[in-house]
Amino acid sequence: MDAHNAQVIANIRLQAKKMDARAKVAMEYVMLQLQKPVKAECPVDQGLLRASISYEVDMNWSGVTGTLGILSGKTSEGVSVGEYAIYVHQGTGIYAAGGRKTPWVYSVQSGKYAGVHYTHGQRANPFFRRAYQKNKGNIRGWFNRGFVL
């Protein structure tokens, strides 16, 4: 291989690394932009669920991937936020797809919700889905904008 070909190959590799770095920055920008409406749509009681919404960006040989979700280990009354987030989003009891068909009674020993409760469950609040549906048309533009930052 002559010196000119070696220089061309070195340039191509350098440009590929730069493109990878720009793609990762662009995905970070998309995740930041999408995180805002997801947090805005999230129901708030103590705020732990909303505070736990975060993202990760991964770059490997196959490309760049962004994951937005409940990625925190924070807890409330011994229950991890990730454990109850699905019940907030998808609903429980008679309100959940495939959930139980009858109401039930449960008791809480102490804390904010102490006492005996009769419930049918909790209605679904699909805040991730709502935020995505409202913003899916923006994602390509966000990626392109992030790519040139």
Tab-separated table of C-alpha atoms in Angstrom:
chain	number	residue	atom	x	y	z
A	1	MET	CA	0.000	0.000	0.000
A	2	ASP	CA	1.443	3.358	-0.898
A	3	ALA	CA	1.582	6.391	1.380
A	4	HIS	CA	-1.369	8.088	-0.333
A	5	ASN	CA	-3.701	5.102	0.257
A	6	ALA	CA	-2.564	4.851	3.874
A	7	GLN	CA	-3.359	8.544	4.361
A	8	VAL	CA	-6.823	8.126	2.791
A	9	ILE	CA	-7.613	5.159	5.073
A	10	ALA	CA	-6.385	7.067	8.133
A	11	ASN	CA	-8.620	10.014	7.155
A	12	ILE	CA	-11.646	7.759	6.707
A	13	ARG	CA	-11.082	6.216	10.156
A	14	LEU	CA	-10.718	9.664	11.723
A	15	GLN	CA	-13.925	10.890	10.093
A	16	ALA	CA	-15.783	7.741	11.203
A	17	LYS	CA	-14.731	8.383	14.825
A	18	LYS	CA	-15.916	11.973	14.540
A	19	MET	CA	-19.261	10.820	13.113
A	20	ASP	CA	-19.686	8.316	15.963
A	21	ALA	CA	-19.029	11.044	18.526
A	22	ARG	CA	-21.508	13.370	16.800
A	23	ALA	CA	-24.151	10.625	16.668
A	24	LYS	CA	-23.748	10.048	20.409
A	25	VAL	CA	-24.118	13.782	21.102
A	26	ALA	CA	-27.207	13.850	18.869
A	27	MET	CA	-28.789	10.938	20.788
A	28	GLU	CA	-27.999	12.670	24.103
A	29	TYR	CA	-29.827	15.734	22.764
A	30	VAL	CA	-32.844	13.639	21.729
A	31	MET	CA	-32.997	11.996	25.166
A	32	LEU	CA	-32.788	15.383	26.925
A	33	GLN	CA	-35.556	16.806	24.744
A	34	LEU	CA	-37.839	13.782	25.203
A	35	GLN	CA	-37.198	13.586	28.950
A	36	LYS	CA	-38.800	17.024	29.455
A	37	PRO	CA	-42.330	16.141	28.219
A	38	VAL	CA	-42.220	12.720	29.918
A	39	LYS	CA	-41.503	14.442	33.243
A	40	ALA	CA	-44.210	17.030	32.521
A	41	GLU	CA	-46.782	14.258	31.882
A	42	CYS	CA	-45.732	12.241	34.953
A	43	PRO	CA	-48.174	12.282	37.887
A	44	VAL	CA	-46.692	13.635	41.106
A	45	ASP	CA	-47.359	12.552	44.689
A	46	GLN	CA	-44.013	12.697	46.454
A	47	GLY	CA	-42.096	13.405	43.257
A	48	LEU	CA	-39.872	10.313	43.380
A	49	LEU	CA	-41.272	8.858	40.169
A	50	ARG	CA	-40.689	12.035	38.187
A	51	ALA	CA	-37.238	12.513	39.720
A	52	SER	CA	-36.313	8.954	38.708
A	53	ILE	CA	-36.975	9.458	34.993
A	54	SER	CA	-33.586	9.448	33.358
A	55	TYR	CA	-31.815	8.190	30.270
A	56	GLU	CA	-28.763	6.315	29.083
A	57	VAL	CA	-26.989	6.534	25.748
A	58	ASP	CA	-24.934	3.599	24.543
A	59	MET	CA	-22.586	3.462	21.583
A	60	ASN	CA	-21.311	0.152	20.247
A	61	TRP	CA	-20.332	-1.447	16.950
A	62	SER	CA	-23.936	-1.514	15.721
A	63	GLY	CA	-24.755	2.135	16.402
A	64	VAL	CA	-26.040	4.487	19.053
A	65	THR	CA	-28.996	3.686	21.312
A	66	GLY	CA	-30.903	5.885	23.739
A	67	THR	CA	-33.007	4.480	26.586
A	68	LEU	CA	-35.410	6.682	28.521
A	69	GLY	CA	-37.037	5.218	31.596
A	70	ILE	CA	-37.009	4.713	35.328
A	71	LEU	CA	-33.325	4.043	35.746
A	72	SER	CA	-32.905	5.136	39.361
A	73	GLY	CA	-32.792	3.042	42.496
A	74	LYS	CA	-34.612	5.537	44.740
A	75	THR	CA	-37.187	4.071	47.097
A	76	SER	CA	-40.358	5.146	48.826
A	77	GLU	CA	-41.521	3.230	51.886
A	78	GLY	CA	-39.348	0.244	50.952
A	79	VAL	CA	-40.620	-0.046	47.357
A	80	SER	CA	-38.306	0.825	44.471
A	81	VAL	CA	-39.638	3.430	42.074
A	82	GLY	CA	-39.099	1.030	39.191
A	83	GLU	CA	-41.408	-1.493	40.874
A	84	TYR	CA	-44.371	0.841	41.139
A	85	ALA	CA	-43.800	2.888	37.970
A	86	ILE	CA	-45.327	0.143	35.831
A	87	TYR	CA	-48.491	0.154	37.964
A	88	VAL	CA	-48.851	3.917	37.594
A	89	HIS	CA	-48.342	3.694	33.843
A	90	GLN	CA	-50.379	0.549	33.102
A	91	GLY	CA	-52.943	0.638	35.923
A	92	THR	CA	-53.889	-2.011	38.468
A	93	GLY	CA	-56.846	-4.191	39.369
A	94	ILE	CA	-59.923	-3.867	37.190
A	95	TYR	CA	-58.282	-0.998	35.263
A	96	ALA	CA	-55.240	-2.973	34.100
A	97	ALA	CA	-55.304	-5.007	30.914
A	98	GLY	CA	-55.417	-8.587	32.154
A	99	GLY	CA	-55.828	-7.392	35.746
A	100	ARG	CA	-58.106	-8.810	38.397
A	101	LYS	CA	-61.836	-8.460	37.881
A	102	THR	CA	-62.928	-7.913	41.494
A	103	PRO	CA	-62.218	-5.204	44.086
A	104	TRP	CA	-60.184	-5.989	47.216
A	105	VAL	CA	-59.365	-4.760	50.733
A	106	TYR	CA	-55.886	-4.055	52.073
A	107	SER	CA	-54.414	-2.345	55.108
A	108	VAL	CA	-51.406	-0.107	55.629
A	109	GLN	CA	-49.857	-0.109	59.095
A	110	SER	CA	-48.334	3.379	59.178
A	111	GLY	CA	-47.402	6.418	57.167
A	112	LYS	CA	-49.350	8.687	54.889
A	113	TYR	CA	-51.748	5.924	53.797
A	114	ALA	CA	-52.253	4.159	57.164
A	115	GLY	CA	-55.586	2.381	57.577
A	116	VAL	CA	-57.863	-0.078	55.806
A	117	HIS	CA	-58.654	0.572	52.158
A	118	TYR	CA	-61.213	-0.859	49.727
A	119	THR	CA	-60.208	-0.465	46.098
A	120	HIS	CA	-60.872	-1.464	42.523
A	121	GLY	CA	-57.311	-0.549	41.609
A	122	GLN	CA	-55.700	2.421	39.972
A	123	ARG	CA	-56.544	3.748	36.536
A	124	ALA	CA	-53.694	3.675	34.038
A	125	ASN	CA	-51.792	6.905	33.525
A	126	PRO	CA	-49.634	6.181	30.445
A	127	PHE	CA	-47.501	9.302	30.749
A	128	PHE	CA	-44.556	7.871	28.754
A	129	ARG	CA	-46.849	6.927	25.881
A	130	ARG	CA	-48.597	10.323	25.894
A	131	ALA	CA	-45.302	12.225	25.845
A	132	TYR	CA	-43.966	10.050	23.031
A	133	GLN	CA	-47.146	10.390	20.932
A	134	LYS	CA	-47.087	14.175	21.315
A	135	ASN	CA	-43.401	14.411	20.358
A	136	LYS	CA	-42.607	11.557	17.967
A	137	GLY	CA	-42.696	13.942	15.020
A	138	ASN	CA	-39.918	16.017	16.643
A	139	ILE	CA	-37.401	13.223	17.221
A	140	ARG	CA	-35.761	13.298	13.782
A	141	GLY	CA	-35.388	17.077	13.958
A	142	TRP	CA	-33.920	16.856	17.466
A	143	PHE	CA	-31.419	14.265	16.263
A	144	ASN	CA	-30.411	16.419	13.300
A	145	ARG	CA	-30.060	19.471	15.532
A	146	GLY	CA	-28.012	17.514	18.058
A	147	PHE	CA	-25.779	16.230	15.273
A	148	VAL	CA	-24.657	19.739	14.357
A	149	LEU	CA	-24.190	21.023	17.919
